[in-house]
Amino acid sequence: MSSPTPGRLTEARHGWRTLLGSTLGIAVGIGSIPLYTNSILFQNLEDEFGWQESSLTLVFLICNLVLAVASPFAGRVVDAIGSRKPALVSALVLGVSYLVLAIAPESFPLYVVTQILVYLAAACSAAVAYARLVTGSFDLMRGLALGVMNTGPALVAMVLPAVAASALGAGGIRGAYVTLGLICVVGGIITFALIPRRADTMAPDAAGPAAALTAAVPQVVRKLEVNRTLVTMCAAFFLVAFATIGTIELLFGLLLEVGATEDEAIAMLGSLGLVMLIVRLAIGALLDWLPVTWVAATAFVICAVGLAALGLVGAPVAVVAVLALGLALGSETDIMAVFVSRYTSRRVFGRVFGIGSFAFGLGAAAGPYLLSLVHEGSGSPAAPLLLAAAALVVAAVLFASVRQIRPTAAQRLRDDVAFDEPAAV
């Protein structure tokens, strides 16, 4: 294996604190903590307070739609004043909300209002703020850096459920809320302290040599205008979320229907976390050397083939299909961040990433519901799997239709690629 080039070492020296802080920040943010603890908390809320699980999951669906709507506004905020302070405020809001729930009366309407307000106020603790920081500090290693950043939620998925379960055993639901609240508050403060102030500035050379190189390269989207690249991006991210999130929500039952045993299905689902962790790093490294459009199209076609095979062949290919789904689930966030960073100016990165997150959030909300309707209507596990596969193929075609940009600043400068200005619509 060849040693890193001086440019990569320089990026690592300038950006390691930003990367470490962003990895911790996204791990204790609104996109991680509730996602990986709600299933445990919901069961205890049902047991202790008598709240129905269906009502709690509906609140979670509404909150995710709220987060999707809030993402473009969060992007505008971080573009205007930087990421560090909004991310800290959002982490503190998330942590305080858990502490408030720990002492609040047993009122379901109060719970609903609290959750909706938190998802609005804590939007800057999601990927939009931290991806902006990492893409501003890394270029030659941007894909790998984003892959490392996105291991934060994967590590949380491995550790936090056990922590929450232990807190529930010691102090009930209120004890668990206190534990989660302190994790968010302390994690947010450490994140703020780790990320240097210079990583947040808009000056071209403030984040080191990588940002200076990036600033010299023409971008496709320099201003926030509706154009073909932006529309294609949003449509592709919607379809990817529709297919992957929709499938993962139904996967256990689908595996049983195609002939897998319950133990086999549980084992395959358990392997997803490790697969996603490995894929994030591998895909991130590839994105530093290959155009993001190629990587995206290839990953999603592979996933589509796996899902279609699972629907048509069944249990004999179940392991391969689950691994293919893990490939897509482990790469989608990295692909979104790298795609936005390569096709937009840093000055509008937050807003464009927020719009992409909005499209992804809509797909994540619509996918489980619509695929479950198809499943119920057809009475066959093949129908939702084939629909998800078709959505991924269309997304791959959309990615492949976008004019490619070479992945590193040095290569793009040598090629001197010129792009047309986007036309306002």
Tab-separated table of C-alpha atoms in Angstrom:
chain	number	residue	atom	x	y	z
A	1	MET	CA	0.000	0.000	0.000
A	2	SER	CA	1.384	3.390	-0.973
A	3	SER	CA	1.862	6.034	1.664
A	4	PRO	CA	-0.437	9.065	1.717
A	5	THR	CA	0.635	12.003	-0.442
A	6	PRO	CA	1.775	15.179	1.286
A	7	GLY	CA	-1.517	16.805	0.337
A	8	ARG	CA	-3.492	14.176	2.200
A	9	LEU	CA	-1.250	14.418	5.234
A	10	THR	CA	-1.693	18.178	5.231
A	11	GLU	CA	-5.473	17.802	5.107
A	12	ALA	CA	-5.404	15.308	7.962
A	13	ARG	CA	-3.238	17.634	10.064
A	14	HIS	CA	-5.515	20.606	9.451
A	15	GLY	CA	-8.807	18.741	9.725
A	16	TRP	CA	-8.534	15.978	12.315
A	17	ARG	CA	-10.213	17.977	15.075
A	18	THR	CA	-13.059	18.962	12.785
A	19	LEU	CA	-13.516	15.337	11.723
A	20	LEU	CA	-13.419	13.974	15.272
A	21	GLY	CA	-15.845	16.621	16.527
A	22	SER	CA	-18.229	16.114	13.592
A	23	THR	CA	-18.215	12.341	14.103
A	24	LEU	CA	-19.161	12.811	17.764
A	25	GLY	CA	-21.669	15.568	16.961
A	26	ILE	CA	-23.636	13.590	14.399
A	27	ALA	CA	-23.579	10.566	16.748
A	28	VAL	CA	-25.341	12.474	19.561
A	29	GLY	CA	-27.637	14.458	17.239
A	30	ILE	CA	-31.290	14.334	16.270
A	31	GLY	CA	-30.593	11.869	13.452
A	32	SER	CA	-29.060	9.231	15.745
A	33	ILE	CA	-30.191	9.269	19.377
A	34	PRO	CA	-33.977	9.002	18.846
A	35	LEU	CA	-33.638	6.607	15.903
A	36	TYR	CA	-31.691	3.982	17.834
A	37	THR	CA	-33.445	4.263	21.205
A	38	ASN	CA	-37.115	4.862	20.376
A	39	SER	CA	-37.975	1.209	19.867
A	40	ILE	CA	-36.841	0.492	23.455
A	41	LEU	CA	-38.400	3.637	24.906
A	42	PHE	CA	-41.728	3.080	23.127
A	43	GLN	CA	-42.170	-0.323	24.745
A	44	ASN	CA	-41.637	1.183	28.203
A	45	LEU	CA	-43.888	4.173	27.499
A	46	GLU	CA	-46.586	1.685	26.568
A	47	ASP	CA	-46.007	-0.358	29.738
A	48	GLU	CA	-45.673	2.555	32.200
A	49	PHE	CA	-48.069	5.162	30.761
A	50	GLY	CA	-50.403	3.024	28.642
A	51	TRP	CA	-49.640	4.907	25.418
A	52	GLN	CA	-50.259	2.827	22.300
A	53	GLU	CA	-47.268	1.860	20.167
A	54	SER	CA	-49.133	2.830	16.978
A	55	SER	CA	-49.644	6.354	18.339
A	56	LEU	CA	-45.973	6.655	19.303
A	57	THR	CA	-44.758	5.490	15.889
A	58	LEU	CA	-47.151	7.962	14.225
A	59	VAL	CA	-45.589	10.760	16.289
A	60	PHE	CA	-42.143	9.579	15.148
A	61	LEU	CA	-43.309	9.666	11.516
A	62	ILE	CA	-44.639	13.206	11.936
A	63	CYS	CA	-41.424	14.308	13.631
A	64	ASN	CA	-39.322	12.955	10.771
A	65	LEU	CA	-41.477	14.888	8.304
A	66	VAL	CA	-40.959	17.981	10.467
A	67	LEU	CA	-37.191	17.363	10.374
A	68	ALA	CA	-37.312	17.020	6.585
A	69	VAL	CA	-39.152	20.338	6.283
A	70	ALA	CA	-36.742	21.993	8.734
A	71	SER	CA	-33.605	20.791	6.917
A	72	PRO	CA	-33.521	23.497	4.196
A	73	PHE	CA	-33.962	26.174	6.872
A	74	ALA	CA	-31.183	24.591	8.935
A	75	GLY	CA	-29.011	24.709	5.837
A	76	ARG	CA	-29.719	28.400	5.409
A	77	VAL	CA	-28.772	29.024	9.047
A	78	VAL	CA	-25.409	27.246	8.842
A	79	ASP	CA	-24.601	28.969	5.549
A	80	ALA	CA	-25.313	32.335	7.138
A	81	ILE	CA	-23.613	32.057	10.544
A	82	GLY	CA	-21.600	28.821	10.416
A	83	SER	CA	-22.185	25.359	11.834
A	84	ARG	CA	-20.549	25.280	15.280
A	85	LYS	CA	-22.942	27.501	17.243
A	86	PRO	CA	-26.205	26.234	15.663
A	87	ALA	CA	-25.051	22.643	16.174
A	88	LEU	CA	-24.270	23.333	19.840
A	89	VAL	CA	-27.660	24.982	20.405
A	90	SER	CA	-29.426	22.069	18.687
A	91	ALA	CA	-27.569	19.486	20.791
A	92	LEU	CA	-28.439	21.360	23.972
A	93	VAL	CA	-32.097	21.619	22.921
A	94	LEU	CA	-32.204	17.879	22.255
A	95	GLY	CA	-30.586	17.085	25.595
A	96	VAL	CA	-32.796	19.476	27.556
A	97	SER	CA	-35.897	17.998	25.910
A	98	TYR	CA	-35.033	14.582	27.351
A	99	LEU	CA	-34.453	16.139	30.768
A	100	VAL	CA	-37.819	17.922	30.545
A	101	LEU	CA	-39.568	14.660	29.671
A	102	ALA	CA	-37.919	13.089	32.718
A	103	ILE	CA	-39.798	15.460	35.047
A	104	ALA	CA	-42.898	16.195	32.954
A	105	PRO	CA	-46.340	14.845	33.899
A	106	GLU	CA	-47.719	11.802	32.090
A	107	SER	CA	-49.421	13.737	29.283
A	108	PHE	CA	-49.441	12.391	25.730
A	109	PRO	CA	-50.359	15.788	24.151
A	110	LEU	CA	-47.418	17.370	26.003
A	111	TYR	CA	-45.164	14.598	24.709
A	112	VAL	CA	-46.308	15.217	21.116
A	113	VAL	CA	-45.800	18.988	21.304
A	114	THR	CA	-42.376	18.551	22.905
A	115	GLN	CA	-41.223	16.133	20.226
A	116	ILE	CA	-42.356	18.324	17.319
A	117	LEU	CA	-40.714	21.433	18.775
A	118	VAL	CA	-37.479	19.534	19.404
A	119	TYR	CA	-37.294	18.215	15.845
A	120	LEU	CA	-37.739	21.775	14.601
A	121	ALA	CA	-35.155	23.305	16.941
A	122	ALA	CA	-32.583	20.516	16.796
A	123	ALA	CA	-32.321	20.248	13.002
A	124	CYS	CA	-28.809	21.739	13.067
A	125	SER	CA	-27.534	18.711	15.009
A	126	ALA	CA	-28.151	16.543	11.945
A	127	ALA	CA	-25.822	15.881	9.007
A	128	VAL	CA	-26.365	19.249	7.313
A	129	ALA	CA	-24.149	21.125	9.802
A	130	TYR	CA	-21.378	18.563	10.173
A	131	ALA	CA	-21.144	17.605	6.490
A	132	ARG	CA	-20.593	21.288	5.733
A	133	LEU	CA	-17.685	21.423	8.187
A	134	VAL	CA	-16.040	18.236	6.908
A	135	THR	CA	-16.374	19.107	3.214
A	136	GLY	CA	-14.865	22.504	3.955
A	137	SER	CA	-11.832	20.948	5.650
A	138	PHE	CA	-11.172	18.032	3.283
A	139	ASP	CA	-11.018	17.711	-0.482
A	140	LEU	CA	-8.411	15.124	-1.469
A	141	MET	CA	-9.701	12.961	1.418
A	142	ARG	CA	-13.270	14.236	1.380
A	143	GLY	CA	-14.991	10.935	0.678
A	144	LEU	CA	-13.033	9.022	3.303
A	145	ALA	CA	-13.499	11.830	5.841
A	146	LEU	CA	-17.266	11.789	5.317
A	147	GLY	CA	-17.210	8.010	5.634
A	148	VAL	CA	-15.446	8.325	8.981
A	149	MET	CA	-17.917	11.012	10.101
A	150	ASN	CA	-20.859	8.774	9.259
A	151	THR	CA	-19.515	5.921	11.377
A	152	GLY	CA	-20.772	7.939	14.362
A	153	PRO	CA	-24.415	6.834	14.005
A	154	ALA	CA	-23.323	3.257	13.258
A	155	LEU	CA	-21.329	3.132	16.495
A	156	VAL	CA	-24.294	4.610	18.369
A	157	ALA	CA	-26.505	1.881	16.902
A	158	MET	CA	-24.160	-0.740	18.361
A	159	VAL	CA	-23.754	0.770	21.843
A	160	LEU	CA	-26.664	3.032	22.781
A	161	PRO	CA	-29.537	0.495	22.881
A	162	ALA	CA	-27.694	-1.407	25.618
A	163	VAL	CA	-27.039	1.855	27.509
A	164	ALA	CA	-30.712	2.826	27.252
A	165	ALA	CA	-31.818	-0.624	28.377
A	166	SER	CA	-29.500	-0.446	31.398
A	167	ALA	CA	-30.824	3.009	32.320
A	168	LEU	CA	-34.392	1.747	32.014
A	169	GLY	CA	-33.623	-1.127	34.342
A	170	ALA	CA	-32.085	1.189	36.920
A	171	GLY	CA	-34.485	4.140	36.845
A	172	GLY	CA	-37.381	3.389	34.533
A	173	ILE	CA	-38.355	5.589	31.611
A	174	ARG	CA	-37.488	8.781	33.489
A	175	GLY	CA	-34.035	7.471	34.324
A	176	ALA	CA	-33.473	6.631	30.675
A	177	TYR	CA	-34.508	10.165	29.669
A	178	VAL	CA	-31.999	11.659	32.119
A	179	THR	CA	-29.227	9.436	30.734
A	180	LEU	CA	-29.983	10.318	27.115
A	181	GLY	CA	-30.288	14.004	27.966
A	182	LEU	CA	-26.877	14.082	29.610
A	183	ILE	CA	-25.322	12.218	26.668
A	184	CYS	CA	-26.662	14.841	24.248
A	185	VAL	CA	-25.646	17.842	26.377
A	186	VAL	CA	-22.144	16.594	27.208
A	187	GLY	CA	-21.590	15.319	23.665
A	188	GLY	CA	-22.680	18.647	22.179
A	189	ILE	CA	-20.331	20.628	24.425
A	190	ILE	CA	-17.360	18.359	23.645
A	191	THR	CA	-18.164	18.616	19.936
A	192	PHE	CA	-18.168	22.418	20.105
A	193	ALA	CA	-14.830	22.409	21.927
A	194	LEU	CA	-13.212	19.997	19.467
A	195	ILE	CA	-14.153	21.778	16.238
A	196	PRO	CA	-11.821	24.760	15.695
A	197	ARG	CA	-13.311	28.135	14.912
A	198	ARG	CA	-11.362	28.364	11.640
A	199	ALA	CA	-13.295	25.372	10.247
A	200	ASP	CA	-16.442	27.522	10.251
A	201	THR	CA	-15.166	30.560	8.385
A	202	MET	CA	-16.054	31.223	4.763
A	203	ALA	CA	-12.544	32.424	3.820
A	204	PRO	CA	-11.172	30.230	0.971
A	205	ASP	CA	-7.948	29.323	2.747
A	206	ALA	CA	-9.298	29.140	6.290
A	207	ALA	CA	-9.635	25.353	6.363
A	208	GLY	CA	-6.195	24.750	4.925
A	209	PRO	CA	-4.847	24.035	1.434
A	210	ALA	CA	-7.786	21.808	0.491
A	211	ALA	CA	-10.291	24.632	0.707
A	212	ALA	CA	-8.030	26.911	-1.334
A	213	LEU	CA	-7.912	24.335	-4.139
A	214	THR	CA	-11.663	23.815	-4.034
A	215	ALA	CA	-12.336	27.545	-4.180
A	216	ALA	CA	-10.423	27.760	-7.479
A	217	VAL	CA	-12.622	25.181	-9.219
A	218	PRO	CA	-15.766	26.237	-11.127
A	219	GLN	CA	-18.910	24.780	-9.584
A	220	VAL	CA	-22.162	23.746	-11.231
A	221	VAL	CA	-24.404	25.436	-8.662
A	222	ARG	CA	-22.876	28.716	-7.494
A	223	LYS	CA	-26.153	30.288	-6.449
A	224	LEU	CA	-29.283	28.650	-5.100
A	225	GLU	CA	-31.297	28.476	-8.325
A	226	VAL	CA	-33.594	25.759	-9.616
A	227	ASN	CA	-31.698	23.890	-12.332
A	228	ARG	CA	-31.424	20.429	-13.830
A	229	THR	CA	-28.695	19.268	-11.445
A	230	LEU	CA	-30.677	20.260	-8.358
A	231	VAL	CA	-33.925	18.677	-9.569
A	232	THR	CA	-32.155	15.466	-10.612
A	233	MET	CA	-30.421	15.271	-7.240
A	234	CYS	CA	-33.667	15.661	-5.305
A	235	ALA	CA	-35.525	13.081	-7.405
A	236	ALA	CA	-32.690	10.563	-7.019
A	237	PHE	CA	-32.396	11.030	-3.249
A	238	PHE	CA	-36.177	10.666	-2.844
A	239	LEU	CA	-36.171	7.381	-4.761
A	240	VAL	CA	-33.146	6.013	-2.872
A	241	ALA	CA	-34.742	6.747	0.510
A	242	PHE	CA	-38.108	5.402	-0.670
A	243	ALA	CA	-36.515	2.096	-1.642
A	244	THR	CA	-33.926	1.557	1.103
A	245	ILE	CA	-35.741	2.901	4.173
A	246	GLY	CA	-39.027	1.423	2.982
A	247	THR	CA	-37.449	-2.001	2.544
A	248	ILE	CA	-35.552	-2.053	5.834
A	249	GLU	CA	-38.751	-1.300	7.760
A	250	LEU	CA	-40.454	-4.359	6.209
A	251	LEU	CA	-37.410	-6.582	5.844
A	252	PHE	CA	-37.888	-8.958	8.784
A	253	GLY	CA	-41.381	-9.964	7.691
A	254	LEU	CA	-40.357	-10.189	4.032
A	255	LEU	CA	-37.465	-12.509	4.875
A	256	LEU	CA	-39.823	-14.822	6.734
A	257	GLU	CA	-42.263	-14.838	3.810
A	258	VAL	CA	-39.615	-15.787	1.247
A	259	GLY	CA	-38.607	-18.807	3.322
A	260	ALA	CA	-35.969	-17.721	5.821
A	261	THR	CA	-36.284	-18.955	9.395
A	262	GLU	CA	-36.742	-16.516	12.242
A	263	ASP	CA	-33.214	-17.151	13.531
A	264	GLU	CA	-31.777	-16.628	10.050
A	265	ALA	CA	-33.705	-13.385	9.603
A	266	ILE	CA	-32.527	-12.051	12.968
A	267	ALA	CA	-28.925	-12.969	12.166
A	268	MET	CA	-29.112	-11.237	8.781
A	269	LEU	CA	-30.595	-8.085	10.289
A	270	GLY	CA	-27.935	-8.114	12.978
A	271	SER	CA	-25.205	-8.171	10.334
A	272	LEU	CA	-26.470	-4.967	8.724
A	273	GLY	CA	-24.827	-2.673	11.286
A	274	LEU	CA	-21.373	-4.153	10.683
A	275	VAL	CA	-21.875	-4.156	6.905
A	276	MET	CA	-22.904	-0.502	6.943
A	277	LEU	CA	-19.898	0.433	9.085
A	278	ILE	CA	-17.481	-1.223	6.646
A	279	VAL	CA	-19.288	0.155	3.600
A	280	ARG	CA	-19.142	3.748	4.860
A	281	LEU	CA	-15.353	3.642	4.943
A	282	ALA	CA	-14.959	1.690	1.693
A	283	ILE	CA	-17.383	3.844	-0.303
A	284	GLY	CA	-15.876	6.975	1.205
A	285	ALA	CA	-12.426	5.950	-0.017
A	286	LEU	CA	-13.768	5.172	-3.500
A	287	LEU	CA	-15.409	8.584	-3.701
A	288	ASP	CA	-11.950	10.170	-3.470
A	289	TRP	CA	-10.882	8.415	-6.669
A	290	LEU	CA	-14.027	7.874	-8.771
A	291	PRO	CA	-16.778	10.311	-9.802
A	292	VAL	CA	-19.610	10.273	-7.287
A	293	THR	CA	-22.147	9.680	-10.069
A	294	TRP	CA	-20.429	6.412	-11.040
A	295	VAL	CA	-20.197	5.193	-7.459
A	296	ALA	CA	-23.848	6.072	-6.770
A	297	ALA	CA	-25.186	4.422	-9.920
A	298	THR	CA	-23.172	1.246	-9.322
A	299	ALA	CA	-24.099	0.915	-5.630
A	300	PHE	CA	-27.813	1.378	-6.235
A	301	VAL	CA	-27.943	-0.972	-9.228
A	302	ILE	CA	-26.250	-3.674	-7.111
A	303	CYS	CA	-28.856	-3.118	-4.382
A	304	ALA	CA	-31.668	-3.235	-6.945
A	305	VAL	CA	-30.426	-6.570	-8.291
A	306	GLY	CA	-30.239	-7.954	-4.752
A	307	LEU	CA	-33.779	-6.889	-3.843
A	308	ALA	CA	-35.212	-8.178	-7.127
A	309	ALA	CA	-33.439	-11.505	-6.627
A	310	LEU	CA	-34.825	-11.770	-3.098
A	311	GLY	CA	-38.355	-11.240	-4.414
A	312	LEU	CA	-38.031	-13.663	-7.321
A	313	VAL	CA	-35.725	-16.376	-5.923
A	314	GLY	CA	-36.315	-16.161	-2.176
A	315	ALA	CA	-34.345	-17.589	0.743
A	316	PRO	CA	-31.380	-19.022	-1.242
A	317	VAL	CA	-30.209	-15.479	-2.092
A	318	ALA	CA	-31.398	-13.780	1.103
A	319	VAL	CA	-27.914	-13.242	2.544
A	320	VAL	CA	-26.640	-11.663	-0.678
A	321	ALA	CA	-29.739	-9.458	-0.900
A	322	VAL	CA	-29.322	-8.207	2.670
A	323	LEU	CA	-25.645	-7.452	2.011
A	324	ALA	CA	-26.653	-5.521	-1.115
A	325	LEU	CA	-29.169	-3.530	0.925
A	326	GLY	CA	-26.428	-2.815	3.472
A	327	LEU	CA	-24.290	-1.470	0.615
A	328	ALA	CA	-26.963	1.077	-0.278
A	329	LEU	CA	-27.831	1.969	3.320
A	330	GLY	CA	-24.155	2.414	4.171
A	331	SER	CA	-23.362	4.631	1.203
A	332	GLU	CA	-26.364	6.907	0.712
A	333	THR	CA	-25.347	9.617	3.237
A	334	ASP	CA	-21.749	9.731	1.985
A	335	ILE	CA	-22.948	9.942	-1.596
A	336	MET	CA	-25.329	12.788	-0.760
A	337	ALA	CA	-22.658	14.834	1.004
A	338	VAL	CA	-19.997	14.290	-1.665
A	339	PHE	CA	-22.459	14.919	-4.496
A	340	VAL	CA	-23.606	18.210	-2.993
A	341	SER	CA	-20.053	19.300	-2.188
A	342	ARG	CA	-18.786	18.554	-5.705
A	343	TYR	CA	-21.680	20.226	-7.507
A	344	THR	CA	-22.196	23.328	-5.383
A	345	SER	CA	-20.236	26.236	-4.008
A	346	ARG	CA	-19.495	26.042	-0.293
A	347	ARG	CA	-21.432	29.269	0.173
A	348	VAL	CA	-24.693	27.468	-0.625
A	349	PHE	CA	-23.692	23.987	0.559
A	350	GLY	CA	-25.934	24.034	3.623
A	351	ARG	CA	-29.013	25.118	1.703
A	352	VAL	CA	-28.523	22.612	-1.123
A	353	PHE	CA	-27.744	19.801	1.330
A	354	GLY	CA	-30.833	20.805	3.299
A	355	ILE	CA	-32.972	20.580	0.171
A	356	GLY	CA	-31.479	17.157	-0.589
A	357	SER	CA	-32.186	16.083	2.993
A	358	PHE	CA	-35.782	17.272	2.583
A	359	ALA	CA	-36.190	15.086	-0.514
A	360	PHE	CA	-34.537	12.159	1.265
A	361	GLY	CA	-36.763	12.669	4.316
A	362	LEU	CA	-39.909	12.610	2.195
A	363	GLY	CA	-38.782	9.368	0.596
A	364	ALA	CA	-37.972	7.870	4.003
A	365	ALA	CA	-41.438	8.788	5.254
A	366	ALA	CA	-43.294	7.618	2.141
A	367	GLY	CA	-41.353	4.404	1.523
A	368	PRO	CA	-42.469	2.242	4.483
A	369	TYR	CA	-46.099	3.304	4.115
A	370	LEU	CA	-46.420	2.895	0.336
A	371	LEU	CA	-44.442	-0.345	0.180
A	372	SER	CA	-46.578	-1.764	2.989
A	373	LEU	CA	-49.707	-0.881	0.980
A	374	VAL	CA	-48.272	-2.664	-2.066
A	375	HIS	CA	-47.383	-5.624	0.129
A	376	GLU	CA	-50.863	-5.840	1.624
A	377	GLY	CA	-52.587	-5.293	-1.713
A	378	SER	CA	-50.585	-7.927	-3.582
A	379	GLY	CA	-50.286	-10.436	-0.761
A	380	SER	CA	-46.813	-11.262	-2.063
A	381	PRO	CA	-43.339	-10.314	-0.779
A	382	ALA	CA	-42.128	-9.970	-4.370
A	383	ALA	CA	-44.231	-6.902	-5.209
A	384	PRO	CA	-42.723	-4.405	-2.706
A	385	LEU	CA	-39.207	-5.745	-3.351
A	386	LEU	CA	-39.556	-5.351	-7.111
A	387	LEU	CA	-41.009	-1.850	-6.699
A	388	ALA	CA	-38.090	-0.860	-4.477
A	389	ALA	CA	-35.655	-2.347	-7.002
A	390	ALA	CA	-37.276	-0.360	-9.823
A	391	ALA	CA	-36.992	2.857	-7.795
A	392	LEU	CA	-33.272	2.217	-7.260
A	393	VAL	CA	-32.700	1.586	-10.972
A	394	VAL	CA	-34.381	4.894	-11.835
A	395	ALA	CA	-32.246	6.640	-9.190
A	396	ALA	CA	-29.100	5.086	-10.699
A	397	VAL	CA	-30.093	6.322	-14.159
A	398	LEU	CA	-30.660	9.820	-12.767
A	399	PHE	CA	-27.228	9.860	-11.145
A	400	ALA	CA	-25.594	8.569	-14.332
A	401	SER	CA	-27.278	11.335	-16.359
A	402	VAL	CA	-25.508	14.096	-14.407
A	403	ARG	CA	-22.316	15.379	-15.994
A	404	GLN	CA	-19.430	13.919	-14.018
A	405	ILE	CA	-16.866	15.897	-12.049
A	406	ARG	CA	-13.537	14.306	-11.197
A	407	PRO	CA	-13.224	13.691	-7.466
A	408	THR	CA	-10.049	15.502	-6.368
A	409	ALA	CA	-9.235	19.180	-6.612
A	410	ALA	CA	-5.841	18.491	-8.174
A	411	GLN	CA	-7.347	16.390	-10.968
A	412	ARG	CA	-10.072	18.919	-11.642
A	413	LEU	CA	-7.569	21.766	-11.819
A	414	ARG	CA	-5.409	19.863	-14.321
A	415	ASP	CA	-8.397	19.027	-16.500
A	416	ASP	CA	-9.647	22.629	-16.375
A	417	VAL	CA	-13.246	21.496	-16.791
A	418	ALA	CA	-15.675	24.306	-17.621
A	419	PHE	CA	-19.351	24.120	-16.686
A	420	ASP	CA	-22.215	26.235	-17.848
A	421	GLU	CA	-23.932	28.521	-15.380
A	422	PRO	CA	-27.260	27.133	-14.157
A	423	ALA	CA	-30.303	28.656	-15.755
A	424	ALA	CA	-32.926	30.088	-13.441
A	425	VAL	CA	-36.364	28.561	-13.794
